[in-house]
Amino acid sequence: MLGSEILYTAQQTRALDHCAIVEHGVPGIRLMARAADAAFRHLMARWPAPECVQVLCGTGNNGGDGFLLAELAHKRGIPACVLQLGDPAKISGDALRAREAALAAGVSIMPFADQPLRDAGVLVDAMLGTGLGGDVRGDYATAIAAVNACDAPVLAVDIPSGLCADTGRVLGCAVRAEATVTF
């Protein structure tokens, strides 16, 4: 029998993050780094010798986790690249700091539209997180279809892109991930 787990709504997880940052003084970038580390450790445990790691990043904090995961892979000698969705000019706060750290470490960041996905290695879904409120459209829907058509295994950070965090309902389309790490 599985042990019981406490599940939180998207709003409750945002409140927990806010509490850690505001009331306990934990910098948001540190929370992001912890999430990236947990996801990277799971990736390496499940797929111990990936040929490469392709991380699809959105413009929010889920993307920030992905940038830092790509940086961890790169620093460990695993070829890693980020495929950016959305306008990079809209990235702000901790997600921007994470993107800048990945770039400074030498991680290649390219627009998603310019790069086909490779079937080799591991794909990391860090496109859309718990804040998704409506159906997935545009480049994000295109990226989700490409991920689902790829033969590479997929690790989702926090939640597979396209799922409603509160209900699990598919919002238009969703990534089919082999594993999901939430922190």
PDB file of C-alpha atoms in Angstrom:
ATOM      1  CA  MET A   1       0.000   0.000   0.000  1.00  0.00           C
ATOM      2  CA  LEU A   2       1.255   3.449  -0.862  1.00  0.00           C
ATOM      3  CA  GLY A   3       1.762   5.955   1.917  1.00  0.00           C
ATOM      4  CA  SER A   4      -0.554   8.916   1.988  1.00  0.00           C
ATOM      5  CA  GLU A   5       0.690  12.140   0.500  1.00  0.00           C
ATOM      6  CA  ILE A   6      -0.504  15.661   1.077  1.00  0.00           C
ATOM      7  CA  LEU A   7      -1.550  17.322  -2.165  1.00  0.00           C
ATOM      8  CA  TYR A   8      -1.764  21.080  -2.573  1.00  0.00           C
ATOM      9  CA  THR A   9      -3.653  23.257  -5.026  1.00  0.00           C
ATOM     10  CA  ALA A  10      -1.760  25.623  -7.310  1.00  0.00           C
ATOM     11  CA  GLN A  11      -2.780  28.537  -5.086  1.00  0.00           C
ATOM     12  CA  GLN A  12      -1.560  26.717  -1.972  1.00  0.00           C
ATOM     13  CA  THR A  13       1.827  25.975  -3.561  1.00  0.00           C
ATOM     14  CA  ARG A  14       2.206  29.646  -4.490  1.00  0.00           C
ATOM     15  CA  ALA A  15       1.349  30.551  -0.879  1.00  0.00           C
ATOM     16  CA  LEU A  16       3.974  28.088   0.402  1.00  0.00           C
ATOM     17  CA  ASP A  17       6.604  29.598  -1.910  1.00  0.00           C
ATOM     18  CA  HIS A  18       5.593  33.093  -0.778  1.00  0.00           C
ATOM     19  CA  CYS A  19       5.880  32.030   2.871  1.00  0.00           C
ATOM     20  CA  ALA A  20       9.353  30.568   2.323  1.00  0.00           C
ATOM     21  CA  ILE A  21      10.528  33.694   0.512  1.00  0.00           C
ATOM     22  CA  VAL A  22       8.873  36.454   2.559  1.00  0.00           C
ATOM     23  CA  GLU A  23       8.483  34.998   6.038  1.00  0.00           C
ATOM     24  CA  HIS A  24      11.551  32.754   6.155  1.00  0.00           C
ATOM     25  CA  GLY A  25      13.918  34.745   3.949  1.00  0.00           C
ATOM     26  CA  VAL A  26      14.688  31.965   1.468  1.00  0.00           C
ATOM     27  CA  PRO A  27      15.595  33.630  -1.830  1.00  0.00           C
ATOM     28  CA  GLY A  28      13.345  32.584  -4.702  1.00  0.00           C
ATOM     29  CA  ILE A  29      16.375  31.695  -6.817  1.00  0.00           C
ATOM     30  CA  ARG A  30      17.444  29.259  -4.084  1.00  0.00           C
ATOM     31  CA  LEU A  31      14.042  27.531  -4.226  1.00  0.00           C
ATOM     32  CA  MET A  32      14.456  27.352  -7.995  1.00  0.00           C
ATOM     33  CA  ALA A  33      17.948  25.870  -7.627  1.00  0.00           C
ATOM     34  CA  ARG A  34      16.646  23.236  -5.207  1.00  0.00           C
ATOM     35  CA  ALA A  35      13.893  22.284  -7.648  1.00  0.00           C
ATOM     36  CA  ALA A  36      16.396  22.050 -10.509  1.00  0.00           C
ATOM     37  CA  ASP A  37      18.739  19.932  -8.391  1.00  0.00           C
ATOM     38  CA  ALA A  38      15.948  17.523  -7.398  1.00  0.00           C
ATOM     39  CA  ALA A  39      14.830  17.185 -11.022  1.00  0.00           C
ATOM     40  CA  PHE A  40      18.402  16.693 -12.254  1.00  0.00           C
ATOM     41  CA  ARG A  41      19.108  14.034  -9.621  1.00  0.00           C
ATOM     42  CA  HIS A  42      15.955  12.174 -10.676  1.00  0.00           C
ATOM     43  CA  LEU A  43      16.929  12.463 -14.338  1.00  0.00           C
ATOM     44  CA  MET A  44      20.359  10.959 -13.623  1.00  0.00           C
ATOM     45  CA  ALA A  45      18.908   8.178 -11.470  1.00  0.00           C
ATOM     46  CA  ARG A  46      16.371   7.207 -14.117  1.00  0.00           C
ATOM     47  CA  TRP A  47      18.530   7.762 -17.222  1.00  0.00           C
ATOM     48  CA  PRO A  48      22.113   7.557 -15.883  1.00  0.00           C
ATOM     49  CA  ALA A  49      24.019   8.200 -19.113  1.00  0.00           C
ATOM     50  CA  PRO A  50      22.006  10.549 -21.320  1.00  0.00           C
ATOM     51  CA  GLU A  51      23.579  11.365 -24.668  1.00  0.00           C
ATOM     52  CA  CYS A  52      22.251  14.900 -24.235  1.00  0.00           C
ATOM     53  CA  VAL A  53      19.618  16.870 -22.348  1.00  0.00           C
ATOM     54  CA  GLN A  54      17.222  19.103 -24.275  1.00  0.00           C
ATOM     55  CA  VAL A  55      15.268  21.438 -22.002  1.00  0.00           C
ATOM     56  CA  LEU A  56      12.180  23.225 -23.289  1.00  0.00           C
ATOM     57  CA  CYS A  57      11.733  26.388 -21.219  1.00  0.00           C
ATOM     58  CA  GLY A  58       8.873  28.842 -21.004  1.00  0.00           C
ATOM     59  CA  THR A  59       9.112  32.401 -19.714  1.00  0.00           C
ATOM     60  CA  GLY A  60       7.952  31.813 -16.132  1.00  0.00           C
ATOM     61  CA  ASN A  61       9.406  30.195 -13.045  1.00  0.00           C
ATOM     62  CA  ASN A  62       8.929  26.700 -14.489  1.00  0.00           C
ATOM     63  CA  GLY A  63      11.290  27.790 -17.240  1.00  0.00           C
ATOM     64  CA  GLY A  64      13.651  29.111 -14.561  1.00  0.00           C
ATOM     65  CA  ASP A  65      13.840  25.625 -13.065  1.00  0.00           C
ATOM     66  CA  GLY A  66      14.640  24.325 -16.542  1.00  0.00           C
ATOM     67  CA  PHE A  67      17.436  26.837 -17.160  1.00  0.00           C
ATOM     68  CA  LEU A  68      19.113  25.785 -13.917  1.00  0.00           C
ATOM     69  CA  LEU A  69      18.672  22.086 -14.704  1.00  0.00           C
ATOM     70  CA  ALA A  70      20.383  22.658 -18.073  1.00  0.00           C
ATOM     71  CA  GLU A  71      23.202  24.438 -16.253  1.00  0.00           C
ATOM     72  CA  LEU A  72      23.643  21.453 -13.896  1.00  0.00           C
ATOM     73  CA  ALA A  73      23.812  19.027 -16.828  1.00  0.00           C
ATOM     74  CA  HIS A  74      26.287  21.254 -18.676  1.00  0.00           C
ATOM     75  CA  LYS A  75      28.548  21.562 -15.620  1.00  0.00           C
ATOM     76  CA  ARG A  76      28.632  17.767 -15.351  1.00  0.00           C
ATOM     77  CA  GLY A  77      29.781  17.415 -18.933  1.00  0.00           C
ATOM     78  CA  ILE A  78      26.452  16.346 -20.409  1.00  0.00           C
ATOM     79  CA  PRO A  79      25.645  18.170 -23.643  1.00  0.00           C
ATOM     80  CA  ALA A  80      22.689  20.382 -22.744  1.00  0.00           C
ATOM     81  CA  CYS A  81      20.710  22.946 -24.660  1.00  0.00           C
ATOM     82  CA  VAL A  82      17.650  25.027 -23.933  1.00  0.00           C
ATOM     83  CA  LEU A  83      14.911  25.479 -26.489  1.00  0.00           C
ATOM     84  CA  GLN A  84      13.199  28.737 -25.536  1.00  0.00           C
ATOM     85  CA  LEU A  85       9.471  29.261 -25.959  1.00  0.00           C
ATOM     86  CA  GLY A  86       7.906  32.673 -25.614  1.00  0.00           C
ATOM     87  CA  ASP A  87       9.513  36.083 -25.793  1.00  0.00           C
ATOM     88  CA  PRO A  88      12.772  36.148 -23.783  1.00  0.00           C
ATOM     89  CA  ALA A  89      12.141  39.864 -23.123  1.00  0.00           C
ATOM     90  CA  LYS A  90       9.183  38.817 -20.938  1.00  0.00           C
ATOM     91  CA  ILE A  91      11.347  36.743 -18.597  1.00  0.00           C
ATOM     92  CA  SER A  92      11.831  38.514 -15.284  1.00  0.00           C
ATOM     93  CA  GLY A  93      12.795  38.046 -11.655  1.00  0.00           C
ATOM     94  CA  ASP A  94      14.250  34.720 -10.586  1.00  0.00           C
ATOM     95  CA  ALA A  95      13.552  33.113 -13.962  1.00  0.00           C
ATOM     96  CA  LEU A  96      15.667  35.816 -15.629  1.00  0.00           C
ATOM     97  CA  ARG A  97      18.469  35.272 -13.103  1.00  0.00           C
ATOM     98  CA  ALA A  98      18.310  31.538 -13.834  1.00  0.00           C
ATOM     99  CA  ARG A  99      18.484  32.174 -17.595  1.00  0.00           C
ATOM    100  CA  GLU A 100      21.457  34.492 -17.144  1.00  0.00           C
ATOM    101  CA  ALA A 101      23.227  31.889 -14.966  1.00  0.00           C
ATOM    102  CA  ALA A 102      22.716  29.210 -17.624  1.00  0.00           C
ATOM    103  CA  LEU A 103      24.063  31.507 -20.345  1.00  0.00           C
ATOM    104  CA  ALA A 104      27.059  32.485 -18.188  1.00  0.00           C
ATOM    105  CA  ALA A 105      27.827  28.791 -17.637  1.00  0.00           C
ATOM    106  CA  GLY A 106      27.904  28.236 -21.402  1.00  0.00           C
ATOM    107  CA  VAL A 107      24.493  26.636 -21.956  1.00  0.00           C
ATOM    108  CA  SER A 108      23.215  27.153 -25.491  1.00  0.00           C
ATOM    109  CA  ILE A 109      19.767  28.808 -25.541  1.00  0.00           C
ATOM    110  CA  MET A 110      17.959  28.873 -28.881  1.00  0.00           C
ATOM    111  CA  PRO A 111      14.403  29.665 -29.944  1.00  0.00           C
ATOM    112  CA  PHE A 112      12.292  26.506 -30.047  1.00  0.00           C
ATOM    113  CA  ALA A 113      11.135  27.269 -33.585  1.00  0.00           C
ATOM    114  CA  ASP A 114      14.736  27.145 -34.866  1.00  0.00           C
ATOM    115  CA  GLN A 115      15.597  23.662 -33.622  1.00  0.00           C
ATOM    116  CA  PRO A 116      14.041  20.253 -34.227  1.00  0.00           C
ATOM    117  CA  LEU A 117      13.864  17.939 -31.225  1.00  0.00           C
ATOM    118  CA  ARG A 118      16.323  15.054 -31.191  1.00  0.00           C
ATOM    119  CA  ASP A 119      15.232  11.516 -30.407  1.00  0.00           C
ATOM    120  CA  ALA A 120      18.465  10.971 -28.471  1.00  0.00           C
ATOM    121  CA  GLY A 121      19.011  11.859 -24.845  1.00  0.00           C
ATOM    122  CA  VAL A 122      16.329  13.133 -22.491  1.00  0.00           C
ATOM    123  CA  LEU A 123      13.773  15.889 -23.045  1.00  0.00           C
ATOM    124  CA  VAL A 124      12.905  18.076 -20.075  1.00  0.00           C
ATOM    125  CA  ASP A 125       9.537  19.832 -20.036  1.00  0.00           C
ATOM    126  CA  ALA A 126       9.882  23.163 -18.224  1.00  0.00           C
ATOM    127  CA  MET A 127       7.465  25.080 -20.437  1.00  0.00           C
ATOM    128  CA  LEU A 128       4.288  25.672 -18.436  1.00  0.00           C
ATOM    129  CA  GLY A 129       3.883  25.193 -14.716  1.00  0.00           C
ATOM    130  CA  THR A 130       1.171  25.336 -12.127  1.00  0.00           C
ATOM    131  CA  GLY A 131       0.014  28.805 -13.201  1.00  0.00           C
ATOM    132  CA  LEU A 132      -1.547  27.636 -16.469  1.00  0.00           C
ATOM    133  CA  GLY A 133      -5.117  28.905 -16.569  1.00  0.00           C
ATOM    134  CA  GLY A 134      -6.442  28.255 -20.063  1.00  0.00           C
ATOM    135  CA  ASP A 135      -6.023  26.027 -23.067  1.00  0.00           C
ATOM    136  CA  VAL A 136      -2.526  25.716 -24.511  1.00  0.00           C
ATOM    137  CA  ARG A 137      -2.154  27.546 -27.844  1.00  0.00           C
ATOM    138  CA  GLY A 138       0.403  28.690 -30.399  1.00  0.00           C
ATOM    139  CA  ASP A 139       4.052  27.706 -30.106  1.00  0.00           C
ATOM    140  CA  TYR A 140       3.399  25.931 -26.812  1.00  0.00           C
ATOM    141  CA  ALA A 141       0.841  23.623 -28.454  1.00  0.00           C
ATOM    142  CA  THR A 142       3.290  23.035 -31.312  1.00  0.00           C
ATOM    143  CA  ALA A 143       6.080  22.224 -28.844  1.00  0.00           C
ATOM    144  CA  ILE A 144       3.881  19.828 -26.868  1.00  0.00           C
ATOM    145  CA  ALA A 145       2.958  17.988 -30.080  1.00  0.00           C
ATOM    146  CA  ALA A 146       6.655  17.772 -31.011  1.00  0.00           C
ATOM    147  CA  VAL A 147       7.593  16.431 -27.565  1.00  0.00           C
ATOM    148  CA  ASN A 148       4.850  13.816 -27.725  1.00  0.00           C
ATOM    149  CA  ALA A 149       5.986  12.741 -31.217  1.00  0.00           C
ATOM    150  CA  CYS A 150       9.616  12.366 -30.135  1.00  0.00           C
ATOM    151  CA  ASP A 151      11.053   8.986 -29.109  1.00  0.00           C
ATOM    152  CA  ALA A 152      13.244  10.437 -26.339  1.00  0.00           C
ATOM    153  CA  PRO A 153      12.108   9.988 -22.730  1.00  0.00           C
ATOM    154  CA  VAL A 154      10.510  13.048 -21.135  1.00  0.00           C
ATOM    155  CA  LEU A 155      10.942  14.421 -17.613  1.00  0.00           C
ATOM    156  CA  ALA A 156       8.438  17.105 -16.577  1.00  0.00           C
ATOM    157  CA  VAL A 157       9.376  19.719 -13.986  1.00  0.00           C
ATOM    158  CA  ASP A 158       6.545  20.365 -11.479  1.00  0.00           C
ATOM    159  CA  ILE A 159       3.750  19.216 -13.795  1.00  0.00           C
ATOM    160  CA  PRO A 160       3.513  18.116 -17.420  1.00  0.00           C
ATOM    161  CA  SER A 161       2.820  21.208 -19.523  1.00  0.00           C
ATOM    162  CA  GLY A 162      -0.838  21.454 -20.438  1.00  0.00           C
ATOM    163  CA  LEU A 163      -2.288  19.853 -17.311  1.00  0.00           C
ATOM    164  CA  CYS A 164      -4.414  21.820 -14.851  1.00  0.00           C
ATOM    165  CA  ALA A 165      -2.553  21.646 -11.538  1.00  0.00           C
ATOM    166  CA  ASP A 166      -5.772  21.525  -9.518  1.00  0.00           C
ATOM    167  CA  THR A 167      -7.768  18.943 -11.481  1.00  0.00           C
ATOM    168  CA  GLY A 168      -5.328  17.086 -13.728  1.00  0.00           C
ATOM    169  CA  ARG A 169      -7.535  17.997 -16.687  1.00  0.00           C
ATOM    170  CA  VAL A 170      -5.819  18.428 -20.056  1.00  0.00           C
ATOM    171  CA  LEU A 171      -6.048  22.067 -21.137  1.00  0.00           C
ATOM    172  CA  GLY A 172      -6.106  21.624 -24.914  1.00  0.00           C
ATOM    173  CA  CYS A 173      -3.049  19.366 -25.111  1.00  0.00           C
ATOM    174  CA  ALA A 174      -0.487  18.085 -22.629  1.00  0.00           C
ATOM    175  CA  VAL A 175       2.986  16.581 -22.511  1.00  0.00           C
ATOM    176  CA  ARG A 176       3.097  12.820 -21.999  1.00  0.00           C
ATOM    177  CA  ALA A 177       5.984  12.542 -19.533  1.00  0.00           C
ATOM    178  CA  GLU A 178       7.627   9.332 -18.355  1.00  0.00           C
ATOM    179  CA  ALA A 179       8.398  11.024 -15.040  1.00  0.00           C
ATOM    180  CA  THR A 180       7.449  14.202 -13.215  1.00  0.00           C
ATOM    181  CA  VAL A 181       9.431  15.776 -10.391  1.00  0.00           C
ATOM    182  CA  THR A 182       7.752  18.319  -8.184  1.00  0.00           C
ATOM    183  CA  PHE A 183       9.504  20.047  -5.341  1.00  0.00           C
TER     184      PHE A 183
END
